[in-house]
Coordinates of N, CA and C in Angstrom, one line a residue:
M1 N 68.7 93.1 109.2 CA 70.0 93.6 108.6 C 71.1 93.1 109.5
K2 N 72.2 92.7 108.9 CA 73.4 92.3 109.7 C 74.7 92.8 109.0
K3 N 75.6 93.2 109.9 CA 76.9 93.7 109.4 C 78.0 92.7 109.8
L4 N 78.8 92.4 108.8 CA 80.0 91.5 109.0 C 81.2 92.2 108.5
F5 N 82.4 91.8 109.0 CA 83.6 92.4 108.6 C 84.7 91.3 108.3
I6 N 85.3 91.5 107.2 CA 86.4 90.6 106.8 C 87.7 91.4 107.0
K7 N 88.6 91.0 107.9 CA 89.9 91.7 108.0 C 91.0 90.7 107.8
Q8 N 91.8 90.9 106.8 CA 92.8 90.0 106.4 C 94.2 90.6 106.9
K9 N 95.0 89.7 107.4 CA 96.4 90.2 107.7 C 97.2 90.3 106.4
V10 N 98.1 91.2 106.4 CA 98.9 91.5 105.2 C 99.8 90.3 105.0
F11 N 100.4 89.8 106.0 CA 101.3 88.6 105.8 C 100.7 87.4 106.6
S12 N 100.0 86.6 105.8 CA 99.4 85.4 106.4 C 99.8 84.2 105.7
I13 N 100.6 83.4 106.4 CA 101.1 82.1 105.8 C 99.9 81.2 105.7
G14 N 99.6 80.6 104.5 CA 98.5 79.7 104.4 C 97.2 80.4 104.1
E15 N 97.2 81.7 104.2 CA 96.1 82.5 103.9 C 94.8 82.1 104.7
K16 N 94.9 82.4 106.0 CA 93.8 82.2 106.9 C 93.3 83.5 107.4
F17 N 92.0 83.7 107.5 CA 91.4 84.9 108.1 C 90.0 84.6 108.6
T18 N 89.5 85.5 109.4 CA 88.2 85.4 110.0 C 87.2 86.4 109.6
V19 N 86.0 86.1 109.5 CA 84.9 87.0 109.3 C 84.2 87.3 110.7
M20 N 84.2 88.5 111.1 CA 83.6 88.9 112.4 C 82.3 89.6 112.3
D21 N 81.5 89.6 113.4 CA 80.3 90.4 113.4 C 80.7 91.7 114.1
E22 N 79.7 92.5 114.4 CA 79.9 93.9 114.9 C 80.5 93.9 116.3
Q23 N 80.2 92.8 117.1 CA 80.8 92.6 118.4 C 82.1 92.0 118.4
Q24 N 82.7 91.8 117.2 CA 84.0 91.1 117.1 C 84.0 89.6 117.4
N25 N 82.9 89.0 117.3 CA 82.7 87.6 117.4 C 83.0 86.9 116.1
P26 N 83.8 85.8 116.1 CA 84.0 85.1 114.8 C 82.7 84.5 114.3
R27 N 82.4 84.7 113.0 CA 81.2 84.1 112.4 C 81.6 83.1 111.3
Y28 N 82.7 83.4 110.6 CA 83.2 82.5 109.6 C 84.7 82.4 109.6
Y29 N 85.2 81.3 109.2 CA 86.7 81.1 109.1 C 87.0 80.8 107.6
V30 N 88.1 81.4 107.1 CA 88.5 81.1 105.7 C 89.9 80.5 105.8
E31 N 90.0 79.3 105.1 CA 91.3 78.7 105.1 C 91.7 78.4 103.7
G32 N 92.9 78.9 103.3 CA 93.4 78.6 102.0 C 94.3 77.4 102.0
S33 N 94.3 76.6 100.9 CA 95.1 75.5 100.8 C 96.6 75.9 100.7
F34 N 97.5 75.2 101.3 CA 98.9 75.6 101.2 C 99.6 74.5 100.4
M35 N 100.2 74.9 99.3 CA 101.0 74.0 98.5 C 100.1 73.0 97.8
K36 N 98.9 73.4 97.4 CA 98.0 72.5 96.7 C 97.6 73.1 95.4
I37 N 97.6 72.2 94.4 CA 97.2 72.7 93.0 C 96.0 71.8 92.6
P38 N 94.9 72.5 92.2 CA 94.7 73.9 92.2 C 94.4 74.5 93.6
K39 N 94.8 75.7 93.8 CA 94.6 76.4 95.1 C 93.1 76.5 95.4
S40 N 92.7 76.2 96.6 CA 91.3 76.3 97.0 C 91.2 77.0 98.3
F41 N 90.0 77.5 98.6 CA 89.7 78.2 99.9 C 88.4 77.6 100.4
T42 N 88.5 77.2 101.7 CA 87.3 76.6 102.3 C 86.8 77.7 103.3
I43 N 85.4 77.8 103.3 CA 84.8 78.7 104.2 C 84.0 77.9 105.2
L44 N 84.3 78.1 106.5 CA 83.6 77.4 107.6 C 82.8 78.3 108.4
D45 N 81.7 77.8 109.0 CA 80.9 78.6 109.9 C 81.5 78.6 111.3
E46 N 80.8 79.3 112.2 CA 81.4 79.4 113.6 C 81.5 78.0 114.3
G47 N 80.8 77.0 113.8 CA 80.9 75.6 114.3 C 81.9 74.8 113.6
H48 N 82.7 75.5 112.7 CA 83.7 74.8 111.9 C 83.1 73.8 110.9
R49 N 81.9 74.0 110.5 CA 81.3 73.2 109.4 C 81.5 73.9 108.1
E50 N 81.8 73.2 107.0 CA 82.1 73.8 105.7 C 80.8 74.3 105.1
I51 N 80.8 75.5 104.7 CA 79.6 76.1 104.0 C 79.9 76.4 102.6
G52 N 81.2 76.5 102.2 CA 81.6 76.9 100.9 C 83.0 76.6 100.5
E53 N 83.3 76.5 99.2 CA 84.6 76.3 98.7 C 84.8 77.0 97.4
I54 N 86.0 77.6 97.3 CA 86.4 78.4 96.1 C 87.6 77.7 95.5
T55 N 87.4 77.3 94.2 CA 88.5 76.6 93.5 C 88.8 77.3 92.2
K56 N 90.1 77.5 91.9 CA 90.5 78.0 90.6 C 90.6 76.8 89.6
K57 N 90.1 77.0 88.4 CA 90.2 75.9 87.4 C 91.7 75.9 87.0
F58 N 92.3 74.7 87.0 CA 93.7 74.6 86.8 C 94.1 74.8 85.3
F59 N 93.4 74.0 84.4 CA 93.8 74.1 83.0 C 92.7 75.0 82.3
S60 N 93.0 76.2 82.1 CA 92.1 77.1 81.4 C 92.9 78.2 80.8
L61 N 92.4 78.6 79.6 CA 93.1 79.7 78.8 C 93.1 81.0 79.7
L62 N 91.9 81.3 80.2 CA 91.8 82.5 81.1 C 91.4 82.0 82.5
P63 N 91.8 82.8 83.5 CA 91.4 82.3 84.9 C 89.9 82.2 85.1
K64 N 89.5 81.1 85.8 CA 88.1 80.8 86.1 C 88.0 80.3 87.5
F65 N 87.1 80.8 88.3 CA 86.9 80.4 89.6 C 85.5 79.8 89.8
F66 N 85.4 78.7 90.6 CA 84.1 78.1 90.9 C 83.9 78.2 92.4
V67 N 82.7 78.6 92.7 CA 82.3 78.7 94.1 C 81.1 77.8 94.4
E68 N 81.4 76.9 95.4 CA 80.3 76.0 95.8 C 79.8 76.5 97.2
V69 N 78.5 76.5 97.3 CA 77.9 76.9 98.6 C 77.0 75.7 99.0
H70 N 77.3 75.2 100.2 CA 76.6 74.0 100.7 C 76.6 72.9 99.7
G71 N 77.8 72.6 99.0 CA 78.0 71.5 98.2 C 77.4 71.7 96.7
K72 N 76.9 72.8 96.4 CA 76.3 73.0 95.1 C 77.0 74.2 94.4
E73 N 77.4 74.1 93.1 CA 78.0 75.2 92.4 C 77.0 76.3 92.3
A74 N 77.5 77.5 92.9 CA 76.5 78.6 92.9 C 77.0 79.8 92.1
I75 N 78.4 80.0 92.0 CA 78.9 81.2 91.4 C 80.1 80.8 90.5
V76 N 80.2 81.4 89.4 CA 81.4 81.3 88.5 C 81.9 82.7 88.2
L77 N 83.2 82.9 88.5 CA 83.9 84.1 88.1 C 84.9 83.8 87.0
E78 N 84.8 84.5 85.9 CA 85.7 84.2 84.8 C 86.2 85.4 84.2
K79 N 87.6 85.4 83.9 CA 88.2 86.5 83.2 C 87.8 86.6 81.8
E80 N 87.5 87.8 81.3 CA 87.1 88.0 79.9 C 88.4 88.4 79.1
L81 N 88.4 88.1 77.8 CA 89.5 88.5 77.0 C 89.4 90.0 76.6
T82 N 90.3 90.8 77.2 CA 90.3 92.2 76.8 C 91.8 92.6 76.6
F83 N 92.1 93.7 76.0 CA 93.4 94.1 75.7 C 94.0 95.1 76.7
F84 N 93.2 95.9 77.4 CA 93.8 96.9 78.2 C 93.6 96.7 79.7
K85 N 92.4 96.3 80.1 CA 92.1 96.3 81.5 C 91.5 94.9 81.9
A86 N 91.9 94.4 83.0 CA 91.3 93.1 83.5 C 89.8 93.2 83.7
R87 N 89.1 92.3 83.1 CA 87.6 92.3 83.3 C 87.1 90.9 83.5
Y88 N 86.3 90.8 84.5 CA 85.7 89.5 84.9 C 84.2 89.5 84.8
S89 N 83.6 88.4 84.5 CA 82.2 88.3 84.6 C 81.8 87.4 85.8
I90 N 80.7 87.7 86.4 CA 80.2 86.9 87.5 C 78.9 86.3 87.1
Q91 N 78.8 85.0 87.2 CA 77.6 84.3 86.9 C 77.1 83.6 88.2
A92 N 75.9 84.0 88.6 CA 75.3 83.4 89.8 C 73.8 83.5 89.6
E93 N 73.2 82.3 89.7 CA 71.8 82.2 89.5 C 71.0 83.1 90.4
G94 N 70.2 84.1 89.8 CA 69.3 84.9 90.6 C 69.9 86.1 91.2
I95 N 71.3 86.3 91.1 CA 71.8 87.5 91.7 C 72.7 88.3 90.7
D96 N 72.8 89.6 91.0 CA 73.6 90.5 90.1 C 74.4 91.4 90.9
V97 N 75.6 91.7 90.4 CA 76.5 92.6 91.2 C 76.6 93.9 90.4
Q98 N 76.3 95.0 91.1 CA 76.3 96.3 90.6 C 77.3 97.2 91.3
G99 N 78.1 98.0 90.6 CA 79.0 98.9 91.2 C 80.5 98.4 90.8
N100 N 81.4 99.0 91.6 CA 82.8 98.7 91.3 C 83.3 97.6 92.2
W101 N 83.1 96.3 91.7 CA 83.5 95.2 92.6 C 85.0 95.0 92.6
W102 N 85.7 95.5 91.6 CA 87.1 95.4 91.5 C 87.7 96.2 92.7
D103 N 87.1 97.3 93.1 CA 87.6 98.1 94.2 C 86.8 97.8 95.5
M104 N 86.0 96.7 95.4 CA 85.2 96.3 96.6 C 84.3 97.3 97.1
D105 N 83.5 97.9 96.2 CA 82.5 98.9 96.5 C 81.3 98.6 95.6
F106 N 80.4 97.7 96.1 CA 79.3 97.2 95.2 C 78.1 96.8 96.0
T107 N 77.0 96.6 95.2 CA 75.8 96.1 95.8 C 75.5 94.8 95.1
V108 N 75.0 93.8 95.9 CA 74.5 92.6 95.4 C 73.0 92.6 95.3
Q109 N 72.4 92.4 94.1 CA 71.0 92.5 94.0 C 70.4 91.1 93.6
R110 N 69.1 91.0 93.9 CA 68.3 89.8 93.5 C 67.0 90.3 93.0
Q111 N 66.7 90.1 91.8 CA 65.5 90.6 91.1 C 65.4 92.1 91.3
G112 N 66.5 92.8 91.1 CA 66.5 94.3 91.2 C 66.5 94.9 92.6
R113 N 66.4 94.0 93.6 CA 66.3 94.5 95.0 C 67.7 94.2 95.7
P114 N 68.3 95.2 96.4 CA 69.5 95.0 97.1 C 69.4 94.0 98.2
I115 N 70.3 93.0 98.2 CA 70.4 92.0 99.3 C 71.6 92.2 100.1
A116 N 72.6 92.9 99.6 CA 73.8 93.2 100.4 C 74.6 94.3 99.8
E117 N 75.4 95.0 100.6 CA 76.3 96.0 100.2 C 77.7 95.7 100.7
I118 N 78.7 95.9 99.9 CA 80.1 95.6 100.3 C 80.9 96.9 100.1
H119 N 81.7 97.3 101.1 CA 82.6 98.5 101.0 C 83.9 98.1 101.6
K120 N 85.0 98.5 100.9 CA 86.3 98.3 101.4 C 86.7 99.6 102.2
R121 N 87.3 99.3 103.4 CA 87.8 100.4 104.2 C 89.2 100.6 103.8
W122 N 89.6 101.8 103.5 CA 90.9 102.2 103.1 C 91.9 102.5 104.1
I123 N 91.5 102.8 105.3 CA 92.4 103.2 106.4 C 92.6 102.1 107.3
S124 N 93.3 101.1 106.9 CA 93.6 99.9 107.7 C 94.8 99.2 107.3
W125 N 95.4 98.4 108.2 CA 96.5 97.6 107.9 C 96.0 96.3 107.4
G126 N 96.2 96.0 106.1 CA 95.6 94.8 105.5 C 94.3 95.3 104.9
D127 N 93.5 94.4 104.3 CA 92.3 94.7 103.7 C 91.1 94.4 104.7
T128 N 90.2 95.4 104.8 CA 89.0 95.3 105.7 C 87.8 95.6 104.8
Y129 N 86.9 94.6 104.8 CA 85.6 94.8 104.0 C 84.5 94.8 105.0
E130 N 83.6 95.8 104.8 CA 82.4 95.9 105.6 C 81.2 95.3 104.7
I131 N 80.5 94.3 105.2 CA 79.5 93.7 104.5 C 78.1 93.9 105.2
T132 N 77.2 94.6 104.6 CA 75.9 94.8 105.1 C 74.9 93.8 104.4
I133 N 74.3 92.9 105.1 CA 73.4 91.9 104.5 C 72.0 92.2 104.9
Y134 N 71.2 92.4 103.9 CA 69.8 92.7 104.1 C 68.9 91.5 104.1
E135 N 69.3 90.4 103.4 CA 68.5 89.2 103.4 C 69.4 88.1 104.0
E136 N 69.2 87.9 105.3 CA 70.0 87.0 106.1 C 70.0 85.6 105.7
D137 N 68.9 85.1 105.0 CA 68.9 83.7 104.5 C 69.9 83.5 103.4
L138 N 70.5 84.6 102.8 CA 71.5 84.5 101.7 C 72.9 84.8 102.3
E139 N 73.0 84.9 103.6 CA 74.3 85.3 104.2 C 75.5 84.4 103.7
D140 N 75.3 83.1 103.7 CA 76.4 82.2 103.3 C 76.8 82.5 101.9
L141 N 75.9 82.7 101.0 CA 76.2 82.9 99.6 C 76.9 84.3 99.4
I142 N 76.5 85.3 100.2 CA 77.1 86.6 100.1 C 78.6 86.5 100.6
I143 N 78.8 85.8 101.7 CA 80.2 85.7 102.2 C 81.0 85.0 101.2
C144 N 80.5 83.9 100.7 CA 81.3 83.2 99.7 C 81.6 84.0 98.4
L145 N 80.7 84.8 98.0 CA 80.9 85.7 96.8 C 82.0 86.7 97.1
V146 N 81.9 87.4 98.3 CA 82.9 88.4 98.6 C 84.3 87.8 98.7
I147 N 84.4 86.7 99.3 CA 85.7 86.0 99.5 C 86.2 85.6 98.1
A148 N 85.3 85.1 97.2 CA 85.7 84.7 95.9 C 86.3 85.9 95.1
I149 N 85.6 87.0 95.2 CA 86.0 88.2 94.5 C 87.4 88.7 95.0
D150 N 87.6 88.6 96.3 CA 88.9 89.0 96.9 C 90.0 88.0 96.4
R151 N 89.7 86.8 96.3 CA 90.6 85.8 95.8 C 91.0 86.0 94.3
V152 N 90.0 86.3 93.5 CA 90.2 86.6 92.1 C 91.2 87.8 92.0
K153 N 90.9 88.9 92.8 CA 91.8 90.1 92.8 C 93.2 89.7 93.2
A154 N 93.3 88.9 94.2 CA 94.7 88.5 94.7 C 95.4 87.7 93.7
D155 N 94.7 86.8 93.0 CA 95.3 86.0 92.0 C 95.8 86.9 90.8
D156 N 94.9 87.8 90.4 CA 95.2 88.7 89.3 C 96.4 89.6 89.6
N157 N 96.5 90.1 90.9 CA 97.6 90.9 91.3 C 98.9 90.1 91.4
A158 N 98.8 88.9 91.8 CA 100.0 88.0 91.9 C 100.5 87.7 90.4
A159 N 99.6 87.5 89.5 CA 100.0 87.2 88.1 C 100.6 88.5 87.5
A160 N 100.1 89.6 87.8 CA 100.6 90.9 87.2 C 102.0 91.2 87.8
S161 N 102.2 90.9 89.1 CA 103.5 91.2 89.7 C 104.6 90.2 89.2
S162 N 104.2 89.0 89.0 CA 105.2 88.0 88.5 C 105.5 88.2 87.0
A163 N 104.5 88.7 86.3 CA 104.8 89.1 84.9 C 105.7 90.3 84.7
S164 N 105.7 91.2 85.7 CA 106.5 92.4 85.6 C 107.9 92.1 86.1
S165 N 108.1 91.0 86.7 CA 109.5 90.7 87.3 C 110.4 90.2 86.3

């Protein structure tokens, strides 16, 4: 079992942040593209090797995000057409997300068995997510999934605030 923490700064130009372990050692680095269309996020390991990329589909009726892990498409997050509340579906081969992932309180399962738990800490400046990984061989996939969900939420919040202006 391994615990990792994602702490984002509230005001981060270019959207860069670090995933730390329990001893506050950097384990992953996340770098958002700045002034690039479509916007993408690259996830790097501690040796600065790319392990994943999150890209928003540019021309799409509803928002759709693709997540590559080690160069292969692994996850698709897609907004569903609803009238009252934003709803997304998560498609990932072999894994399922249970719980309230919109509020970052959920379990990731594989074949009905928990492989990770994600919880948002509410008493912090910026967003802090605690990730408990039970199957360490899926660590890269889990990190990419959590960051992708966070990006989907940020994109949806930005769209909502620009629509209300």
